[in-house]
Short mmCIF file of C-alpha atoms and ligand atoms in Angstrom, two decimals:
data_model
loop_
_atom_site.label_atom_id
_atom_site.label_comp_id
_atom_site.label_asym_id
_atom_site.label_seq_id
_atom_site.Cartn_x
_atom_site.Cartn_y
_atom_site.Cartn_z
CA MET Q 239 -4.10 -17.97 -7.42
CA GLU Q 240 -1.67 -17.29 -4.56
CA LEU Q 241 -0.68 -14.02 -2.89
CA TRP Q 242 2.52 -13.88 -0.85
CA ILE Q 243 2.65 -11.37 1.96
CA HIS Q 244 4.68 -10.84 5.11
CA HIS Q 245 1.84 -9.20 7.09
CA ARG Q 246 -1.45 -7.36 6.55
CA ALA Q 247 -0.33 -4.07 8.12
CA SER Q 248 1.92 -3.18 5.15
CA PRO Q 249 0.88 -0.40 2.74
CA PHE Q 250 2.26 -2.34 -0.25
CA VAL Q 251 0.44 -5.51 0.73
CA ARG Q 252 -2.69 -3.43 1.26
CA LYS Q 253 -2.67 -2.41 -2.39
CA ALA Q 254 -3.07 -6.04 -3.43
CA LEU Q 255 -5.59 -6.82 -0.69
CA LEU Q 256 -7.72 -3.82 -1.72
CA ALA Q 257 -7.63 -4.80 -5.38
CA GLY Q 258 -8.47 -8.40 -4.52
CA LEU Q 259 -11.54 -7.29 -2.58
CA GLU Q 260 -12.68 -4.72 -5.14
CA LEU Q 261 -12.27 -7.16 -8.04
CA GLY Q 262 -13.59 -10.25 -6.27
CA VAL Q 263 -10.35 -12.22 -6.52
CA GLU Q 264 -10.08 -15.50 -4.65
CA TRP Q 265 -6.58 -16.50 -3.69
CA ARG Q 266 -4.65 -18.42 -1.14
CA VAL Q 267 -2.72 -15.95 1.03
CA ARG Q 268 0.72 -17.26 1.97
CA VAL Q 269 2.43 -15.50 4.88
CA VAL Q 270 6.23 -15.65 4.76
CA ASP Q 271 8.11 -15.51 8.06
CA LEU Q 272 10.60 -12.63 7.72
CA GLY Q 273 12.33 -13.85 10.84
CA SER Q 274 13.20 -17.17 9.16
CA PRO Q 275 16.20 -17.01 6.79
CA ALA Q 276 15.13 -20.36 5.29
CA ALA Q 277 11.61 -19.11 4.55
CA LEU Q 278 13.01 -15.93 3.04
CA ASP Q 279 15.49 -17.89 0.90
CA ALA Q 280 12.63 -20.05 -0.35
CA TYR Q 281 10.57 -16.93 -1.07
CA ALA Q 282 13.46 -15.46 -3.09
CA ARG Q 283 12.63 -18.06 -5.76
CA VAL Q 284 9.22 -16.32 -6.08
CA ASN Q 285 10.43 -12.74 -5.74
CA PRO Q 286 14.20 -12.29 -5.99
CA ASN Q 287 13.80 -8.83 -4.44
CA ARG Q 288 12.50 -10.53 -1.26
CA ARG Q 289 9.81 -7.87 -1.02
CA PHE Q 290 6.05 -8.21 -0.69
CA PRO Q 291 3.51 -8.73 -2.19
CA ALA Q 292 3.95 -11.28 -4.97
CA LEU Q 293 1.31 -13.12 -6.96
CA ARG Q 294 1.12 -16.46 -8.73
CA ASP Q 295 -1.57 -17.22 -11.29
CA GLY Q 296 -0.88 -20.60 -12.83
CA GLU Q 297 2.59 -20.42 -14.38
CA LEU Q 298 2.74 -16.64 -14.08
CA VAL Q 299 4.54 -15.09 -11.11
CA ILE Q 300 4.42 -11.31 -10.71
CA TRP Q 301 6.05 -9.04 -8.16
CA GLU Q 302 5.82 -5.24 -7.80
CA SER Q 303 2.50 -4.21 -6.30
CA GLY Q 304 1.63 -1.89 -9.20
CA ALA Q 305 2.08 -4.68 -11.73
CA ILE Q 306 -0.05 -6.98 -9.60
CA LEU Q 307 -2.88 -4.41 -9.51
CA ARG Q 308 -2.68 -3.89 -13.26
CA TYR Q 309 -2.78 -7.64 -13.90
CA LEU Q 310 -5.78 -8.18 -11.62
CA ALA Q 311 -7.67 -5.34 -13.29
CA ALA Q 312 -6.75 -6.48 -16.81
CA THR Q 313 -8.00 -10.00 -16.13
CA ARG Q 314 -11.05 -9.08 -14.01
CA ASP Q 315 -12.36 -5.65 -15.00
CA PRO Q 316 -10.24 -3.48 -17.35
CA ALA Q 317 -12.35 -0.40 -16.56
CA TRP Q 318 -10.20 -0.19 -13.41
CA LEU Q 319 -7.28 0.69 -15.71
CA GLY Q 320 -9.14 3.72 -17.07
CA ARG Q 321 -11.98 3.78 -19.57
CA THR Q 322 -10.32 6.01 -22.18
CA PRO Q 323 -6.71 6.45 -23.35
CA ALA Q 324 -6.57 9.72 -21.38
CA GLU Q 325 -7.76 8.03 -18.18
CA ALA Q 326 -5.38 5.13 -18.74
CA ALA Q 327 -2.49 7.57 -19.13
CA ARG Q 328 -3.43 9.28 -15.88
CA VAL Q 329 -3.61 5.90 -14.12
CA ASP Q 330 -0.06 5.15 -15.27
CA GLN Q 331 1.15 8.61 -14.37
CA TRP Q 332 -0.07 8.38 -10.78
CA MET Q 333 1.11 4.82 -10.28
CA PHE Q 334 4.64 5.61 -11.49
CA TRP Q 335 4.67 8.79 -9.41
CA GLU Q 336 3.47 6.96 -6.34
CA LEU Q 337 6.43 4.58 -6.41
CA ALA Q 338 9.03 7.16 -7.42
CA HIS Q 339 7.99 10.16 -5.33
CA LEU Q 340 5.04 9.77 -2.98
CA GLY Q 341 6.17 6.47 -1.47
CA PRO Q 342 9.64 7.55 -0.37
CA ALA Q 343 8.24 10.83 1.00
CA LEU Q 344 5.28 9.44 2.95
CA LEU Q 345 6.98 6.28 4.15
CA GLY Q 346 10.06 8.22 5.23
CA LEU Q 347 8.01 10.44 7.53
CA GLN Q 348 5.82 7.55 8.63
CA ASN Q 349 8.83 5.42 9.55
CA ALA Q 350 10.42 8.28 11.48
CA ARG Q 351 7.26 9.12 13.40
CA LEU Q 352 6.13 5.57 14.13
CA GLY Q 353 9.54 4.03 14.65
CA PHE Q 354 9.23 1.60 11.73
CA LEU Q 355 12.27 0.24 9.93
CA PRO Q 356 14.08 1.27 7.84
CA LYS Q 357 14.96 4.28 9.93
CA PRO Q 358 15.21 7.34 7.63
CA GLY Q 359 18.57 9.08 7.36
CA LYS Q 360 17.01 12.57 7.19
CA ASP Q 361 15.86 14.75 10.05
CA GLU Q 362 12.15 15.29 10.56
CA ASP Q 363 12.09 18.80 9.02
CA ALA Q 364 13.54 17.47 5.76
CA LEU Q 365 11.11 14.53 5.79
CA VAL Q 366 8.18 16.91 6.34
CA ALA Q 367 9.36 19.10 3.45
CA ASP Q 368 9.56 16.04 1.14
CA CYS Q 369 6.09 15.04 2.21
CA GLU Q 370 4.57 18.46 1.70
CA ARG Q 371 6.03 18.69 -1.80
CA ALA Q 372 4.40 15.39 -2.73
CA LEU Q 373 1.12 16.25 -1.00
CA ALA Q 374 0.90 19.53 -2.92
CA VAL Q 375 1.25 17.63 -6.22
CA LEU Q 376 -1.40 15.11 -5.23
CA ASP Q 377 -3.78 17.77 -3.94
CA GLY Q 378 -3.43 19.67 -7.21
CA GLY Q 379 -4.15 16.50 -9.19
CA LEU Q 380 -7.30 15.82 -7.19
CA THR Q 381 -8.63 19.36 -7.24
CA GLY Q 382 -11.75 19.41 -9.41
CA ARG Q 383 -11.53 15.67 -9.99
CA ARG Q 384 -13.33 12.98 -7.99
CA TYR Q 385 -10.66 10.32 -8.46
CA LEU Q 386 -7.12 10.41 -9.80
CA ALA Q 387 -7.98 9.47 -13.38
CA GLY Q 388 -11.41 11.09 -13.59
CA ASP Q 389 -14.93 10.41 -12.34
CA ALA Q 390 -14.42 6.70 -11.77
CA ILE Q 391 -12.19 4.92 -9.29
CA THR Q 392 -9.20 3.06 -10.77
CA VAL Q 393 -6.27 1.00 -9.56
CA ALA Q 394 -4.31 4.27 -9.25
CA ASP Q 395 -6.59 5.34 -6.39
CA LEU Q 396 -6.06 2.02 -4.61
CA ALA Q 397 -2.29 2.21 -5.09
CA VAL Q 398 -1.87 5.82 -4.02
CA ALA Q 399 -4.35 5.64 -1.13
CA SER Q 400 -2.62 2.56 0.30
CA LEU Q 401 0.41 4.69 1.05
CA PHE Q 402 -1.83 6.65 3.43
CA THR Q 403 -2.37 3.53 5.55
CA TYR Q 404 -0.69 5.26 8.51
CA ALA Q 405 -1.82 8.80 7.66
CA GLU Q 406 -3.75 9.19 10.91
CA GLU Q 407 -1.27 7.48 13.24
CA ALA Q 408 1.69 9.43 11.81
CA SER Q 409 -0.23 12.69 11.10
CA LEU Q 410 0.91 12.62 7.49
CA VAL Q 411 -1.69 15.02 6.06
CA PRO Q 412 -1.74 18.41 7.76
CA PRO Q 413 -4.76 20.74 7.38
CA GLY Q 414 -5.04 22.56 4.05
CA TYR Q 415 -4.90 19.60 1.67
CA ASP Q 416 -8.64 19.65 1.13
CA ALA Q 417 -8.77 17.64 -2.08
CA ILE Q 418 -6.68 14.83 -0.55
CA THR Q 419 -8.80 14.85 2.60
CA ARG Q 420 -12.03 14.61 0.59
CA TRP Q 421 -10.65 11.84 -1.64
CA LEU Q 422 -9.27 9.81 1.26
CA ALA Q 423 -12.58 10.13 3.12
CA ALA Q 424 -14.39 8.67 0.09
CA LEU Q 425 -11.96 5.74 -0.11
CA ARG Q 426 -12.22 5.07 3.61
CA GLU Q 427 -15.98 4.64 3.17
CA ARG Q 428 -15.50 1.68 0.85
CA ASP Q 429 -16.00 -1.87 2.17
CA SER Q 430 -12.55 -2.81 0.85
CA TRP Q 431 -10.85 -0.08 2.89
CA ARG Q 432 -12.81 -0.95 6.03
CA ALA Q 433 -11.94 -4.63 5.66
CA THR Q 434 -8.24 -3.97 5.12
CA GLU Q 435 -8.23 -1.49 8.02
CA ARG Q 436 -9.55 -4.28 10.25
CA MET Q 437 -6.81 -6.59 8.94
CA LYS Q 438 -4.17 -3.97 9.68
CA ARG Q 439 -5.44 -3.41 13.23
CA GLU Q 440 -5.64 -7.14 13.89
CA ALA Q 441 -2.08 -7.62 12.63
CA LEU Q 442 -0.80 -4.81 14.84
CA ALA Q 443 -2.85 -5.87 17.88
CA ALA Q 444 -1.77 -9.50 17.59
CA TYR Q 445 1.76 -8.36 18.25
CA GLY Q 446 0.80 -5.81 20.89
CA ILE Q 447 1.88 -2.81 18.79
CA ASP Q 448 0.13 0.36 19.90
CA LEU Q 449 0.94 3.08 17.39
CA SER Q 450 -0.60 5.84 19.47
CA THR Q 451 2.37 5.65 21.83
CA ARG Q 452 4.98 3.86 19.76
CA ARG Q 453 8.25 5.54 18.91
CA ALA Q 454 10.77 2.68 19.12
CA PRO Q 455 11.69 0.68 16.00
CA VAL Q 456 9.50 -2.34 15.26
CA GLU Q 457 11.62 -5.51 15.24
CA ARG Q 458 12.21 -7.06 11.83
CA GLY Q 459 9.91 -10.08 11.51
CA SER Q 460 7.65 -9.06 14.38
CA LEU Q 461 4.58 -8.27 12.29
CA ASP Q 462 4.69 -11.42 10.21
CA ALA Q 463 5.11 -13.40 13.43
CA ALA Q 464 1.89 -11.74 14.60
CA GLU Q 465 0.15 -12.90 11.41
CA ARG Q 466 1.00 -16.47 12.32
CA GLY Q 467 -0.17 -15.99 15.90
CA GLY Q 468 3.42 -15.81 17.14
N1 GSH L 192 8.21 -1.60 -5.10
C1 GSH L 192 7.77 -2.73 -4.33
C2 GSH L 192 7.98 -2.42 -2.86
C3 GSH L 192 7.63 -3.59 -2.01
C4 GSH L 192 8.08 -3.38 -0.58
O1 GSH L 192 9.00 -2.62 -0.26
N2 GSH L 192 7.43 -4.10 0.32
C5 GSH L 192 7.76 -4.00 1.70
C6 GSH L 192 6.42 -3.94 2.39
S1 GSH L 192 6.35 -2.97 3.82
C7 GSH L 192 8.52 -5.23 2.15
O2 GSH L 192 8.48 -6.24 1.49
N3 GSH L 192 9.19 -5.18 3.29
C8 GSH L 192 9.84 -6.34 3.82
C9 GSH L 192 11.33 -6.22 3.90
O3 GSH L 192 11.84 -5.16 3.53
O4 GSH L 192 11.94 -7.17 4.35
C10 GSH L 192 6.28 -3.00 -4.60
O5 GSH L 192 5.58 -2.03 -4.91
O6 GSH L 192 5.84 -4.16 -4.53
#
């Protein structure tokens, strides 16, 4: 099995890395150099969207992080897709919502506050309002429930939590979202989260990116260059 990534500090890549660790997947990680048009052109034969991650298992190539998580769970431990039809429906609900609503809201504010590309077109007040709308939905969904689908962790928790990769650095969760705070704290205790947090910090540090002070845009290709020791 092969996993294509551009760097290990990406929330979308983190989804796959978390699932790989939780499900005991062994794969060869292939880091694509975003700064190299030739490498990116070659990668477009794997994922025509030129986005990361992508997975190959034998003849099967899959892109879209949510689909990758679902495939890994289906082939390794289907309980991670929900143990009942109701849980499975909630897993799907949160994973679709994460891509359609939570992602644009959280990543927009994150990118504005940390200076990541792409630079959002909205001002910070509008980005905060988008974020708070999404956080209120998530907090409501987690109130009275340990994980998103029920009592047991599923791929939906990995997918949604990954978008909080920069929650601390970008102050994405203000006080008052108690259910989110409790749920995130539980996920951060897991070995998989700790391991991927170390990977993220190493990727950032290798390129000398200090997010506590950073406000300028990160150069395209800089993080994947860090992955390769560049
Ligand atoms: N919907 C896609 C989104 C993937 C995505 O946007 N990945 C970002 C990761 S930060 C990426 O590839 N960025 C590199 C680029 O835009 O060149 C998924 O869930 O896999």
